[in-house]
GROMACS .gro file of C-alpha atoms in nm:
model
  197
    1MET     CA    1   0.000   0.000   0.000
    2LYS     CA    2   0.119   0.348  -0.086
    3ASP     CA    3   0.164   0.640   0.150
    4TRP     CA    4  -0.010   0.939  -0.012
    5SER     CA    5   0.100   1.195   0.248
    6GLY     CA    6   0.190   1.534   0.103
    7VAL     CA    7   0.155   1.443  -0.266
    8GLY     CA    8  -0.146   1.657  -0.363
    9GLU     CA    9   0.037   1.892  -0.601
   10ALA     CA   10   0.252   1.617  -0.756
   11TYR     CA   11  -0.047   1.388  -0.808
   12SER     CA   12  -0.248   1.670  -0.963
   13ALA     CA   13   0.034   1.745  -1.207
   14SER     CA   14   0.080   1.383  -1.315
   15TYR     CA   15  -0.128   1.076  -1.234
   16SER     CA   16  -0.458   1.259  -1.193
   17ALA     CA   17  -0.502   1.272  -1.570
   18LEU     CA   18  -0.416   0.902  -1.600
   19CYS     CA   19  -0.675   0.801  -1.342
   20ALA     CA   20  -0.941   1.014  -1.514
   21GLY     CA   21  -0.913   0.781  -1.814
   22THR     CA   22  -1.196   0.570  -1.671
   23PHE     CA   23  -1.448   0.854  -1.677
   24VAL     CA   24  -1.613   0.786  -2.013
   25ALA     CA   25  -1.675   0.419  -1.931
   26MET     CA   26  -1.816   0.505  -1.587
   27ARG     CA   27  -2.041   0.775  -1.736
   28GLU     CA   28  -2.175   0.533  -1.996
   29ALA     CA   29  -2.244   0.272  -1.728
   30LEU     CA   30  -2.438   0.517  -1.508
   31GLY     CA   31  -2.627   0.707  -1.779
   32GLU     CA   32  -2.772   1.054  -1.739
   33PRO     CA   33  -2.773   1.203  -1.387
   34HIS     CA   34  -3.147   1.288  -1.375
   35GLY     CA   35  -3.097   1.478  -1.050
   36ARG     CA   36  -2.897   1.201  -0.882
   37SER     CA   37  -2.628   1.252  -0.620
   38LEU     CA   38  -2.280   1.099  -0.628
   39VAL     CA   39  -1.998   1.065  -0.377
   40ASP     CA   40  -1.647   1.035  -0.519
   41VAL     CA   41  -1.454   0.848  -0.249
   42GLY     CA   42  -1.078   0.892  -0.260
   43ALA     CA   43  -1.137   1.192  -0.486
   44GLY     CA   44  -0.774   1.305  -0.492
   45ASP     CA   45  -0.739   1.650  -0.647
   46GLY     CA   46  -1.105   1.659  -0.751
   47THR     CA   47  -1.051   1.604  -1.124
   48LEU     CA   48  -1.317   1.334  -1.154
   49ALA     CA   49  -1.552   1.511  -0.916
   50ALA     CA   50  -1.536   1.815  -1.144
   51MET     CA   51  -1.606   1.598  -1.450
   52TRP     CA   52  -1.913   1.448  -1.279
   53THR     CA   53  -2.029   1.798  -1.178
   54ALA     CA   54  -1.994   1.920  -1.537
   55GLU     CA   55  -2.220   1.632  -1.644
   56GLY     CA   56  -2.494   1.753  -1.408
   57TRP     CA   57  -2.447   1.527  -1.104
   58THR     CA   58  -2.475   1.660  -0.749
   59VAL     CA   59  -2.126   1.569  -0.625
   60THR     CA   60  -1.953   1.534  -0.291
   61ALA     CA   61  -1.578   1.471  -0.304
   62CYS     CA   62  -1.448   1.267  -0.013
   63GLU     CA   63  -1.070   1.252   0.036
   64PRO     CA   64  -0.867   1.154   0.345
   65GLU     CA   65  -0.534   1.317   0.250
   66SER     CA   66  -0.507   1.685   0.343
   67THR     CA   67  -0.289   1.808   0.054
   68MET     CA   68  -0.520   1.638  -0.197
   69ARG     CA   69  -0.820   1.812  -0.035
   70ALA     CA   70  -0.636   2.144  -0.047
   71VAL     CA   71  -0.570   2.108  -0.422
   72SER     CA   72  -0.930   1.999  -0.483
   73ARG     CA   73  -1.071   2.295  -0.291
   74ARG     CA   74  -0.842   2.540  -0.471
   75ARG     CA   75  -0.907   2.399  -0.821
   76HIS     CA   76  -1.278   2.324  -0.770
   77PRO     CA   77  -1.413   2.560  -0.501
   78ARG     CA   78  -1.778   2.488  -0.584
   79ILE     CA   79  -1.745   2.116  -0.510
   80ASP     CA   80  -1.804   2.008  -0.150
   81THR     CA   81  -1.474   1.839  -0.059
   82ILE     CA   82  -1.470   1.672   0.281
   83ASP     CA   83  -1.239   1.458   0.492
   84GLY     CA   84  -1.339   1.093   0.499
   85THR     CA   85  -1.159   0.759   0.510
   86LEU     CA   86  -1.267   0.410   0.414
   87PRO     CA   87  -1.398   0.194   0.569
   88ALA     CA   88  -1.577   0.443   0.796
   89LEU     CA   89  -1.721   0.724   0.586
   90PRO     CA   90  -1.897   1.016   0.759
   91PHE     CA   91  -2.231   0.960   0.582
   92ALA     CA   92  -2.563   0.802   0.670
   93ASP     CA   93  -2.676   0.475   0.515
   94GLY     CA   94  -2.793   0.533   0.158
   95ALA     CA   95  -2.686   0.898   0.162
   96PHE     CA   96  -2.609   0.903  -0.212
   97ASP     CA   97  -2.758   0.761  -0.528
   98VAL     CA   98  -2.413   0.645  -0.646
   99ALA     CA   99  -2.080   0.582  -0.473
  100ILE     CA  100  -1.760   0.583  -0.678
  101ALA     CA  101  -1.410   0.472  -0.580
  102ASN     CA  102  -1.174   0.516  -0.873
  103PHE     CA  103  -0.843   0.331  -0.810
  104VAL     CA  104  -0.903   0.335  -0.436
  105LEU     CA  105  -0.979  -0.023  -0.328
  106ASN     CA  106  -0.626  -0.128  -0.425
  107HIS     CA  107  -0.487   0.128  -0.175
  108VAL     CA  108  -0.682   0.049   0.143
  109PRO     CA  109  -0.589  -0.194   0.422
  110SER     CA  110  -0.913  -0.393   0.380
  111PRO     CA  111  -1.059  -0.384   0.026
  112ARG     CA  112  -1.365  -0.593   0.122
  113SER     CA  113  -1.454  -0.372   0.419
  114ALA     CA  114  -1.405  -0.065   0.203
  115ALA     CA  115  -1.627  -0.204  -0.074
  116ALA     CA  116  -1.895  -0.290   0.182
  117GLU     CA  117  -1.880   0.070   0.309
  118LEU     CA  118  -1.934   0.200  -0.045
  119ARG     CA  119  -2.242  -0.022  -0.064
  120ARG     CA  120  -2.364   0.115   0.271
  121VAL     CA  121  -2.356   0.481   0.167
  122SER     CA  122  -2.512   0.420  -0.177
  123ARG     CA  123  -2.883   0.362  -0.232
  124GLY     CA  124  -2.806   0.275  -0.593
  125ALA     CA  125  -2.494   0.179  -0.785
  126VAL     CA  126  -2.138   0.135  -0.665
  127VAL     CA  127  -1.868   0.189  -0.927
  128ALA     CA  128  -1.512   0.088  -0.838
  129THR     CA  129  -1.194   0.050  -1.039
  130THR     CA  130  -0.853  -0.106  -0.984
  131TRP     CA  131  -0.541  -0.169  -1.187
  132THR     CA  132  -0.484  -0.510  -1.340
  133LEU     CA  133  -0.152  -0.384  -1.476
  134SER     CA  134  -0.036  -0.113  -1.239
  135PRO     CA  135   0.144   0.194  -1.374
  136SER     CA  136   0.424   0.076  -1.144
  137TRP     CA  137   0.551  -0.142  -1.431
  138PHE     CA  138   0.665   0.184  -1.593
  139TRP     CA  139   0.875   0.283  -1.292
  140ALA     CA  140   1.007  -0.073  -1.256
  141GLU     CA  141   1.142  -0.053  -1.612
  142ILE     CA  142   1.298   0.288  -1.547
  143THR     CA  143   1.472   0.174  -1.228
  144GLU     CA  144   1.594  -0.145  -1.397
  145ARG     CA  145   1.748   0.052  -1.684
  146ALA     CA  146   1.900   0.296  -1.435
  147GLY     CA  147   2.049   0.011  -1.232
  148ILE     CA  148   1.877   0.107  -0.907
  149ALA     CA  149   1.655  -0.099  -0.680
  150PRO     CA  150   1.284  -0.014  -0.712
  151PHE     CA  151   1.073   0.055  -0.406
  152GLY     CA  152   0.802  -0.210  -0.402
  153GLY     CA  153   0.605  -0.088  -0.103
  154PRO     CA  154   0.422  -0.305   0.147
  155ARG     CA  155   0.170  -0.565   0.026
  156LEU     CA  156  -0.167  -0.655   0.175
  157PRO     CA  157  -0.179  -0.965   0.396
  158ASP     CA  158  -0.294  -1.274   0.208
  159ASP     CA  159  -0.635  -1.274   0.380
  160GLU     CA  160  -0.701  -0.915   0.266
  161ASP     CA  161  -0.545  -0.924  -0.081
  162PHE     CA  162  -0.726  -1.008  -0.404
  163GLU     CA  163  -0.615  -1.129  -0.745
  164ARG     CA  164  -0.534  -0.835  -0.971
  165THR     CA  165  -0.747  -0.952  -1.261
  166ALA     CA  166  -1.098  -0.860  -1.370
  167ASP     CA  167  -1.230  -1.189  -1.230
  168GLY     CA  168  -1.034  -1.150  -0.907
  169PHE     CA  169  -1.168  -0.797  -0.856
  170GLY     CA  170  -1.523  -0.917  -0.922
  171ARG     CA  171  -1.487  -1.200  -0.670
  172MET     CA  172  -1.356  -0.961  -0.407
  173LEU     CA  173  -1.656  -0.730  -0.458
  174GLN     CA  174  -1.895  -1.023  -0.426
  175GLU     CA  175  -1.718  -1.137  -0.108
  176ALA     CA  176  -1.776  -0.783   0.023
  177GLY     CA  177  -2.150  -0.833  -0.022
  178LEU     CA  178  -2.211  -0.641  -0.344
  179GLN     CA  179  -2.485  -0.787  -0.559
  180ARG     CA  180  -2.509  -0.811  -0.940
  181VAL     CA  181  -2.139  -0.738  -0.992
  182GLU     CA  182  -2.035  -0.661  -1.349
  183VAL     CA  183  -1.667  -0.619  -1.433
  184THR     CA  184  -1.523  -0.474  -1.753
  185GLU     CA  185  -1.155  -0.445  -1.835
  186LEU     CA  186  -1.051  -0.119  -2.004
  187ASP     CA  187  -0.738   0.015  -2.160
  188TRP     CA  188  -0.656   0.363  -2.282
  189THR     CA  189  -0.358   0.571  -2.389
  190TRP     CA  190  -0.225   0.828  -2.148
  191SER     CA  191  -0.008   1.101  -2.297
  192ALA     CA  192   0.199   1.238  -2.010
  193ASP     CA  193   0.418   1.545  -2.001
  194PRO     CA  194   0.765   1.407  -1.906
  195ARG     CA  195   0.832   1.725  -1.705
  196ALA     CA  196   0.535   1.646  -1.480
  197LEU     CA  197   0.660   1.295  -1.416
   0.00000   0.00000   0.00000
């Protein structure tokens, strides 16, 4: 699991655009907002929350890391950005029509508990994403070519981890109690500014 402390500006300048690559598929899956509310859990710098808002959703951005919240509030002052951490979000049962966690469940200590919490706060759909091929492969190749040891970071315990495949992600969501789970694998091209990286 990654430590996100203090990375709000760096994330906003780099990986935020990569992670937003799922937006079109999520929008197509959910359809028109029709007055519905949405909570973006692990909202980072608010990029996706702003995209949902522009589509007409009533959006709450929920982010536990303070520098991410600060960037979100500065870049998107009209979006309600609050402090909240999975698996104990500060919302009532069924508070939102939709709960979204975009590349979040692969960064929490207990993915199943976190997924169950998303289900608790949503009275409708839960949309979650994870990497099957993490962007870390890119950094692994760079460090190998540079002849330095990569930092792998801590892994989840076996009883909390899940297989990083579409089927493995779907099974984990079902084990968390989500019903009618549908999983789709996506790929897209991210054009990154090397200076930002």
